[in-house]
PDB file of C-alpha atoms in Angstrom:
ATOM      1  CA  UNK A   1     -64.370 -79.744 247.533  1.00 38.00           C
ATOM      2  CA  UNK A   2     -63.743 -82.708 249.804  1.00 47.00           C
ATOM      3  CA  UNK A   3     -63.963 -82.765 253.569  1.00 45.00           C
ATOM      4  CA  UNK A   4     -63.258 -86.051 255.318  1.00 44.00           C
ATOM      5  CA  UNK A   5     -65.506 -87.229 258.121  1.00 50.00           C
ATOM      6  CA  UNK A   6     -64.163 -88.168 261.539  1.00 49.00           C
ATOM      7  CA  UNK A   7     -64.505 -91.898 260.848  1.00 60.00           C
ATOM      8  CA  UNK A   8     -61.432 -91.274 258.644  1.00 59.00           C
ATOM      9  CA  UNK A   9     -62.234 -93.407 255.623  1.00 67.00           C
ATOM     10  CA  UNK A  10     -58.896 -93.593 253.771  1.00 69.00           C
ATOM     11  CA  UNK A  11     -60.205 -92.537 250.355  1.00 69.00           C
ATOM     12  CA  UNK A  12     -61.874 -89.453 251.856  1.00 70.00           C
ATOM     13  CA  UNK A  13     -58.742 -88.367 253.715  1.00 64.00           C
ATOM     14  CA  UNK A  14     -56.492 -88.977 250.701  1.00 66.00           C
ATOM     15  CA  UNK A  15     -58.811 -86.984 248.436  1.00 72.00           C
ATOM     16  CA  UNK A  16     -58.951 -84.143 250.947  1.00 61.00           C
ATOM     17  CA  UNK A  17     -55.161 -83.884 251.053  1.00 63.00           C
ATOM     18  CA  UNK A  18     -54.984 -84.082 247.252  1.00 64.00           C
ATOM     19  CA  UNK A  19     -57.133 -80.950 247.196  1.00 62.00           C
ATOM     20  CA  UNK A  20     -54.898 -78.941 249.555  1.00 58.00           C
ATOM     21  CA  UNK A  21     -51.502 -80.207 248.380  1.00 57.00           C
ATOM     22  CA  UNK A  22     -50.323 -77.180 246.404  1.00 65.00           C
ATOM     23  CA  UNK A  23     -50.595 -74.672 249.278  1.00 60.00           C
ATOM     24  CA  UNK A  24     -50.431 -77.049 252.233  1.00 62.00           C
ATOM     25  CA  UNK A  25     -47.060 -75.935 253.603  1.00 64.00           C
ATOM     26  CA  UNK A  26     -47.939 -72.242 253.325  1.00 56.00           C
ATOM     27  CA  UNK A  27     -51.291 -72.791 255.026  1.00 56.00           C
ATOM     28  CA  UNK A  28     -49.685 -74.703 257.888  1.00 59.00           C
ATOM     29  CA  UNK A  29     -47.184 -71.902 258.517  1.00 62.00           C
ATOM     30  CA  UNK A  30     -49.977 -69.316 258.639  1.00 51.00           C
ATOM     31  CA  UNK A  31     -52.400 -71.327 260.773  1.00 58.00           C
ATOM     32  CA  UNK A  32     -49.734 -72.374 263.280  1.00 61.00           C
ATOM     33  CA  UNK A  33     -48.584 -68.740 263.624  1.00 61.00           C
ATOM     34  CA  UNK A  34     -45.124 -69.856 262.542  1.00 68.00           C
ATOM     35  CA  UNK A  35     -44.861 -72.610 265.137  1.00 82.00           C
ATOM     36  CA  UNK A  36     -44.811 -75.402 262.510  1.00 82.00           C
ATOM     37  CA  UNK A  37     -41.177 -74.663 261.678  1.00 84.00           C
ATOM     38  CA  UNK A  38     -40.190 -74.846 265.340  1.00 89.00           C
ATOM     39  CA  UNK A  39     -42.008 -78.173 265.705  1.00 90.00           C
ATOM     40  CA  UNK A  40     -40.175 -79.587 262.676  1.00 91.00           C
ATOM     41  CA  UNK A  41     -36.841 -78.638 264.258  1.00 94.00           C
ATOM     42  CA  UNK A  42     -37.789 -80.480 267.443  1.00 97.00           C
ATOM     43  CA  UNK A  43     -38.788 -83.565 265.446  1.00 97.00           C
ATOM     44  CA  UNK A  44     -35.402 -83.526 263.704  1.00 97.00           C
ATOM     45  CA  UNK A  45     -33.632 -83.412 267.082  1.00 97.00           C
ATOM     46  CA  UNK A  46     -35.724 -86.278 268.436  1.00 97.00           C
ATOM     47  CA  UNK A  47     -35.199 -88.485 265.371  1.00 98.00           C
ATOM     48  CA  UNK A  48     -31.450 -87.696 265.463  1.00 98.00           C
ATOM     49  CA  UNK A  49     -30.848 -89.021 261.954  1.00 98.00           C
ATOM     50  CA  UNK A  50     -27.263 -90.002 261.188  1.00 97.00           C
ATOM     51  CA  UNK A  51     -25.346 -90.527 257.939  1.00 98.00           C
ATOM     52  CA  UNK A  52     -26.222 -93.797 256.183  1.00 95.00           C
ATOM     53  CA  UNK A  53     -29.206 -94.488 258.435  1.00 98.00           C
ATOM     54  CA  UNK A  54     -32.552 -95.291 256.828  1.00 98.00           C
ATOM     55  CA  UNK A  55     -35.461 -93.095 257.898  1.00 98.00           C
ATOM     56  CA  UNK A  56     -39.097 -93.617 256.969  1.00 98.00           C
ATOM     57  CA  UNK A  57     -41.092 -90.374 257.025  1.00 98.00           C
ATOM     58  CA  UNK A  58     -44.779 -91.300 257.057  1.00 98.00           C
ATOM     59  CA  UNK A  59     -47.528 -88.877 256.052  1.00 94.00           C
ATOM     60  CA  UNK A  60     -44.637 -86.939 254.555  1.00 96.00           C
ATOM     61  CA  UNK A  61     -46.835 -85.028 252.129  1.00 91.00           C
ATOM     62  CA  UNK A  62     -44.594 -82.803 250.030  1.00 93.00           C
ATOM     63  CA  UNK A  63     -41.519 -83.954 252.023  1.00 96.00           C
ATOM     64  CA  UNK A  64     -40.935 -80.668 253.815  1.00 92.00           C
ATOM     65  CA  UNK A  65     -40.653 -82.763 256.981  1.00 94.00           C
ATOM     66  CA  UNK A  66     -38.101 -85.063 255.314  1.00 97.00           C
ATOM     67  CA  UNK A  67     -35.522 -82.413 254.486  1.00 96.00           C
ATOM     68  CA  UNK A  68     -33.756 -82.216 257.898  1.00 96.00           C
ATOM     69  CA  UNK A  69     -33.121 -85.975 257.827  1.00 98.00           C
ATOM     70  CA  UNK A  70     -31.704 -85.784 254.314  1.00 98.00           C
ATOM     71  CA  UNK A  71     -29.454 -82.872 255.290  1.00 97.00           C
ATOM     72  CA  UNK A  72     -28.130 -85.011 258.156  1.00 97.00           C
ATOM     73  CA  UNK A  73     -26.966 -87.580 255.601  1.00 98.00           C
ATOM     74  CA  UNK A  74     -29.664 -90.198 256.163  1.00 98.00           C
ATOM     75  CA  UNK A  75     -31.430 -92.101 253.385  1.00 98.00           C
ATOM     76  CA  UNK A  76     -35.007 -90.831 253.697  1.00 98.00           C
ATOM     77  CA  UNK A  77     -38.139 -92.398 252.212  1.00 98.00           C
ATOM     78  CA  UNK A  78     -41.063 -89.928 252.155  1.00 98.00           C
ATOM     79  CA  UNK A  79     -44.258 -91.997 252.198  1.00 98.00           C
ATOM     80  CA  UNK A  80     -47.859 -90.799 251.886  1.00 96.00           C
ATOM     81  CA  UNK A  81     -51.184 -92.112 250.601  1.00 92.00           C
ATOM     82  CA  UNK A  82     -52.145 -88.807 248.951  1.00 91.00           C
ATOM     83  CA  UNK A  83     -50.950 -88.970 245.355  1.00 93.00           C
ATOM     84  CA  UNK A  84     -51.549 -85.237 245.036  1.00 92.00           C
ATOM     85  CA  UNK A  85     -49.147 -84.541 247.877  1.00 91.00           C
ATOM     86  CA  UNK A  86     -46.548 -86.889 246.404  1.00 95.00           C
ATOM     87  CA  UNK A  87     -46.794 -85.259 242.980  1.00 95.00           C
ATOM     88  CA  UNK A  88     -46.256 -81.775 244.413  1.00 93.00           C
ATOM     89  CA  UNK A  89     -43.374 -83.074 246.526  1.00 95.00           C
ATOM     90  CA  UNK A  90     -41.723 -84.838 243.598  1.00 97.00           C
ATOM     91  CA  UNK A  91     -41.844 -81.612 241.632  1.00 97.00           C
ATOM     92  CA  UNK A  92     -40.019 -79.817 244.444  1.00 95.00           C
ATOM     93  CA  UNK A  93     -37.581 -82.594 245.395  1.00 97.00           C
ATOM     94  CA  UNK A  94     -37.191 -84.838 242.323  1.00 97.00           C
ATOM     95  CA  UNK A  95     -34.222 -86.712 243.789  1.00 97.00           C
ATOM     96  CA  UNK A  96     -36.166 -88.134 246.756  1.00 98.00           C
ATOM     97  CA  UNK A  97     -37.655 -91.681 246.656  1.00 98.00           C
ATOM     98  CA  UNK A  98     -41.319 -90.733 247.168  1.00 98.00           C
ATOM     99  CA  UNK A  99     -43.444 -93.799 247.884  1.00 98.00           C
ATOM    100  CA  UNK A 100     -47.219 -94.196 247.877  1.00 97.00           C
ATOM    101  CA  UNK A 101     -48.286 -96.213 250.901  1.00 96.00           C
ATOM    102  CA  UNK A 102     -50.935 -96.737 253.551  1.00 95.00           C
ATOM    103  CA  UNK A 103     -49.641 -96.522 257.134  1.00 96.00           C
ATOM    104  CA  UNK A 104     -51.695 -99.597 258.070  1.00 96.00           C
ATOM    105  CA  UNK A 105     -50.182-101.705 255.255  1.00 97.00           C
ATOM    106  CA  UNK A 106     -46.686-100.418 254.677  1.00 98.00           C
ATOM    107  CA  UNK A 107     -44.965-101.600 251.459  1.00 97.00           C
ATOM    108  CA  UNK A 108     -41.669-102.380 253.202  1.00 98.00           C
ATOM    109  CA  UNK A 109     -39.973-105.489 254.596  1.00 98.00           C
ATOM    110  CA  UNK A 110     -39.597-106.238 258.294  1.00 98.00           C
ATOM    111  CA  UNK A 111     -36.694-104.585 260.141  1.00 98.00           C
ATOM    112  CA  UNK A 112     -35.839-102.096 257.362  1.00 98.00           C
ATOM    113  CA  UNK A 113     -35.522 -98.665 259.000  1.00 98.00           C
ATOM    114  CA  UNK A 114     -33.384 -97.224 261.774  1.00 98.00           C
ATOM    115  CA  UNK A 115     -36.106 -94.678 262.508  1.00 98.00           C
ATOM    116  CA  UNK A 116     -39.747 -94.192 261.592  1.00 98.00           C
ATOM    117  CA  UNK A 117     -41.431 -90.847 262.100  1.00 98.00           C
ATOM    118  CA  UNK A 118     -44.817 -89.308 261.409  1.00 98.00           C
ATOM    119  CA  UNK A 119     -45.749 -85.665 261.963  1.00 94.00           C
ATOM    120  CA  UNK A 120     -49.363 -84.529 262.168  1.00 89.00           C
ATOM    121  CA  UNK A 121     -50.554 -87.582 260.269  1.00 90.00           C
ATOM    122  CA  UNK A 122     -51.304 -90.313 262.771  1.00 95.00           C
ATOM    123  CA  UNK A 123     -54.690 -88.889 263.750  1.00 90.00           C
ATOM    124  CA  UNK A 124     -55.740 -89.110 260.079  1.00 86.00           C
ATOM    125  CA  UNK A 125     -55.081 -92.862 259.909  1.00 91.00           C
ATOM    126  CA  UNK A 126     -58.196 -95.033 259.954  1.00 88.00           C
ATOM    127  CA  UNK A 127     -56.720 -97.706 262.265  1.00 94.00           C
ATOM    128  CA  UNK A 128     -54.249 -96.013 264.600  1.00 95.00           C
ATOM    129  CA  UNK A 129     -53.197 -99.146 266.491  1.00 97.00           C
ATOM    130  CA  UNK A 130     -52.606-101.066 263.275  1.00 98.00           C
ATOM    131  CA  UNK A 131     -50.385 -98.236 262.045  1.00 98.00           C
ATOM    132  CA  UNK A 132     -48.368 -98.300 265.270  1.00 98.00           C
ATOM    133  CA  UNK A 133     -47.836-102.041 264.826  1.00 98.00           C
ATOM    134  CA  UNK A 134     -46.797-101.568 261.199  1.00 98.00           C
ATOM    135  CA  UNK A 135     -44.255 -98.925 262.206  1.00 98.00           C
ATOM    136  CA  UNK A 136     -42.884-101.391 264.737  1.00 98.00           C
ATOM    137  CA  UNK A 137     -42.673-104.154 262.116  1.00 98.00           C
ATOM    138  CA  UNK A 138     -40.601-102.145 259.623  1.00 98.00           C
ATOM    139  CA  UNK A 139     -38.225-100.742 262.274  1.00 98.00           C
ATOM    140  CA  UNK A 140     -34.920-102.489 262.953  1.00 98.00           C
ATOM    141  CA  UNK A 141     -34.273-103.888 266.439  1.00 98.00           C
ATOM    142  CA  UNK A 142     -32.814-101.015 268.442  1.00 98.00           C
ATOM    143  CA  UNK A 143     -34.507 -98.500 266.164  1.00 98.00           C
ATOM    144  CA  UNK A 144     -36.908 -95.777 267.202  1.00 98.00           C
ATOM    145  CA  UNK A 145     -40.218 -94.168 266.409  1.00 98.00           C
ATOM    146  CA  UNK A 146     -40.946 -90.444 266.774  1.00 98.00           C
ATOM    147  CA  UNK A 147     -44.512 -89.192 266.556  1.00 98.00           C
ATOM    148  CA  UNK A 148     -45.290 -85.495 266.420  1.00 95.00           C
ATOM    149  CA  UNK A 149     -48.992 -84.845 266.788  1.00 94.00           C
ATOM    150  CA  UNK A 150     -51.420 -82.252 268.046  1.00 89.00           C
ATOM    151  CA  UNK A 151     -52.360 -83.061 271.612  1.00 91.00           C
ATOM    152  CA  UNK A 152     -53.995 -81.566 274.709  1.00 89.00           C
ATOM    153  CA  UNK A 153     -52.823 -78.276 276.198  1.00 86.00           C
ATOM    154  CA  UNK A 154     -51.778 -78.816 279.806  1.00 86.00           C
ATOM    155  CA  UNK A 155     -52.909 -75.454 281.260  1.00 78.00           C
ATOM    156  CA  UNK A 156     -56.704 -75.203 281.419  1.00 77.00           C
ATOM    157  CA  UNK A 157     -57.076 -71.468 280.575  1.00 75.00           C
ATOM    158  CA  UNK A 158     -54.743 -71.832 277.609  1.00 72.00           C
ATOM    159  CA  UNK A 159     -56.590 -74.973 276.508  1.00 75.00           C
ATOM    160  CA  UNK A 160     -59.847 -73.023 276.383  1.00 79.00           C
ATOM    161  CA  UNK A 161     -58.319 -70.237 274.275  1.00 77.00           C
ATOM    162  CA  UNK A 162     -56.665 -72.796 271.983  1.00 73.00           C
ATOM    163  CA  UNK A 163     -59.876 -74.730 271.357  1.00 74.00           C
ATOM    164  CA  UNK A 164     -61.719 -71.489 270.629  1.00 74.00           C
ATOM    165  CA  UNK A 165     -59.035 -70.672 268.041  1.00 69.00           C
ATOM    166  CA  UNK A 166     -59.344 -74.108 266.465  1.00 66.00           C
ATOM    167  CA  UNK A 167     -63.083 -74.021 265.987  1.00 66.00           C
ATOM    168  CA  UNK A 168     -63.728 -70.298 265.410  1.00 73.00           C
ATOM    169  CA  UNK A 169     -60.607 -68.612 264.067  1.00 70.00           C
ATOM    170  CA  UNK A 170     -58.986 -71.422 262.114  1.00 69.00           C
ATOM    171  CA  UNK A 171     -61.695 -71.919 259.425  1.00 68.00           C
ATOM    172  CA  UNK A 172     -61.908 -68.200 258.472  1.00 74.00           C
ATOM    173  CA  UNK A 173     -58.107 -67.968 258.291  1.00 66.00           C
ATOM    174  CA  UNK A 174     -58.004 -71.133 256.190  1.00 65.00           C
ATOM    175  CA  UNK A 175     -60.468 -69.598 253.740  1.00 69.00           C
ATOM    176  CA  UNK A 176     -57.965 -66.848 252.951  1.00 70.00           C
ATOM    177  CA  UNK A 177     -54.948 -69.087 252.296  1.00 62.00           C
ATOM    178  CA  UNK A 178     -56.103 -72.645 251.554  1.00 63.00           C
ATOM    179  CA  UNK A 179     -57.404 -74.145 248.324  1.00 62.00           C
ATOM    180  CA  UNK A 180     -59.877 -76.214 250.377  1.00 67.00           C
ATOM    181  CA  UNK A 181     -60.867 -74.466 253.634  1.00 65.00           C
ATOM    182  CA  UNK A 182     -63.460 -77.146 254.460  1.00 69.00           C
ATOM    183  CA  UNK A 183     -60.573 -79.554 254.926  1.00 70.00           C
ATOM    184  CA  UNK A 184     -59.335 -77.438 257.811  1.00 68.00           C
ATOM    185  CA  UNK A 185     -62.678 -77.696 259.596  1.00 73.00           C
ATOM    186  CA  UNK A 186     -62.154 -81.466 259.572  1.00 75.00           C
ATOM    187  CA  UNK A 187     -58.569 -81.018 260.769  1.00 73.00           C
ATOM    188  CA  UNK A 188     -59.715 -78.836 263.681  1.00 74.00           C
ATOM    189  CA  UNK A 189     -62.347 -81.393 264.671  1.00 79.00           C
ATOM    190  CA  UNK A 190     -59.849 -84.246 264.406  1.00 81.00           C
ATOM    191  CA  UNK A 191     -57.450 -82.394 266.723  1.00 81.00           C
ATOM    192  CA  UNK A 192     -60.145 -81.962 269.374  1.00 81.00           C
ATOM    193  CA  UNK A 193     -61.126 -85.635 269.223  1.00 85.00           C
ATOM    194  CA  UNK A 194     -57.540 -86.982 269.410  1.00 90.00           C
ATOM    195  CA  UNK A 195     -56.496 -88.801 272.642  1.00 93.00           C
ATOM    196  CA  UNK A 196     -54.281 -87.115 275.209  1.00 94.00           C
ATOM    197  CA  UNK A 197     -50.575 -87.744 275.796  1.00 97.00           C
ATOM    198  CA  UNK A 198     -50.798 -90.647 278.322  1.00 98.00           C
ATOM    199  CA  UNK A 199     -53.411 -92.437 276.195  1.00 97.00           C
ATOM    200  CA  UNK A 200     -51.253 -92.343 273.062  1.00 98.00           C
ATOM    201  CA  UNK A 201     -48.231 -93.491 275.089  1.00 98.00           C
ATOM    202  CA  UNK A 202     -50.208 -96.510 276.312  1.00 98.00           C
ATOM    203  CA  UNK A 203     -51.206 -97.380 272.746  1.00 98.00           C
ATOM    204  CA  UNK A 204     -47.558 -97.242 271.680  1.00 98.00           C
ATOM    205  CA  UNK A 205     -46.681 -99.692 274.454  1.00 98.00           C
ATOM    206  CA  UNK A 206     -49.546-101.976 273.432  1.00 98.00           C
ATOM    207  CA  UNK A 207     -48.106-102.021 269.892  1.00 98.00           C
ATOM    208  CA  UNK A 208     -44.792-103.340 271.226  1.00 98.00           C
ATOM    209  CA  UNK A 209     -42.723-100.182 271.657  1.00 98.00           C
ATOM    210  CA  UNK A 210     -40.539 -99.898 274.773  1.00 98.00           C
ATOM    211  CA  UNK A 211     -39.081 -96.936 276.718  1.00 98.00           C
ATOM    212  CA  UNK A 212     -42.052 -94.850 275.581  1.00 98.00           C
ATOM    213  CA  UNK A 213     -41.939 -91.204 276.638  1.00 98.00           C
ATOM    214  CA  UNK A 214     -43.351 -87.909 275.501  1.00 98.00           C
ATOM    215  CA  UNK A 215     -42.445 -84.235 275.617  1.00 97.00           C
ATOM    216  CA  UNK A 216     -44.870 -81.342 275.277  1.00 97.00           C
ATOM    217  CA  UNK A 217     -44.289 -78.472 272.861  1.00 95.00           C
ATOM    218  CA  UNK A 218     -46.104 -75.128 272.965  1.00 90.00           C
ATOM    219  CA  UNK A 219     -47.802 -75.970 276.243  1.00 91.00           C
ATOM    220  CA  UNK A 220     -49.059 -79.347 275.070  1.00 92.00           C
ATOM    221  CA  UNK A 221     -50.660 -78.078 271.860  1.00 88.00           C
ATOM    222  CA  UNK A 222     -48.225 -80.526 270.246  1.00 92.00           C
ATOM    223  CA  UNK A 223     -46.571 -83.563 271.818  1.00 96.00           C
ATOM    224  CA  UNK A 224     -43.529 -85.560 270.714  1.00 98.00           C
ATOM    225  CA  UNK A 225     -43.821 -89.259 271.559  1.00 98.00           C
ATOM    226  CA  UNK A 226     -40.823 -91.562 271.200  1.00 98.00           C
ATOM    227  CA  UNK A 227     -40.355 -95.290 271.603  1.00 98.00           C
ATOM    228  CA  UNK A 228     -37.791 -97.995 270.829  1.00 98.00           C
ATOM    229  CA  UNK A 229     -37.894-101.481 269.357  1.00 98.00           C
ATOM    230  CA  UNK A 230     -36.152-103.950 271.597  1.00 96.00           C
TER     231      UNK A 230
END
């Protein structure tokens, strides 16, 4: 079994996600206590995909996250660097244009997409700031980015309970439902080490995005960040 280290070497992370691909969506639903579906709905609202728009869904995995954009009539490109995830996704959604790609070196031309989104994947990218710049590059002027990522709970008592769940309860639960429970130890550690909401907003601005704002979900356990390309 593969467990990536927190220095996030791309081949380690990709291999780890290859190992968990088959049961990844089920495991996420269980570990999030059903909240993952609510978070996906909020991402869809924030992206606000429209018919004929082009949407890039990064770290799309099996493309569960891509389906709301497709149902809205947008042309959606699910992109991931885990070939295992892409293979499982292609089996489930053979009509979608799955694309293998690294978020720090996207295989798309400048100014291609009306919206770029990434859910629960940015913290697994080796060079976060480079990825934010690449998202900016491939977005059309006037287009937007939406990032859904685990963040920092805003109420201190809840934050304590949440972190205890991450490090103590999450691995045993993962062992019962995941094909690679060690991967979820890494995921818990990566959540705890991820920057808070204002820090990520500042990094988005440094990458060129304007009108950057965020909204907390589930008490700040998850945050939606959005920005626009002038």
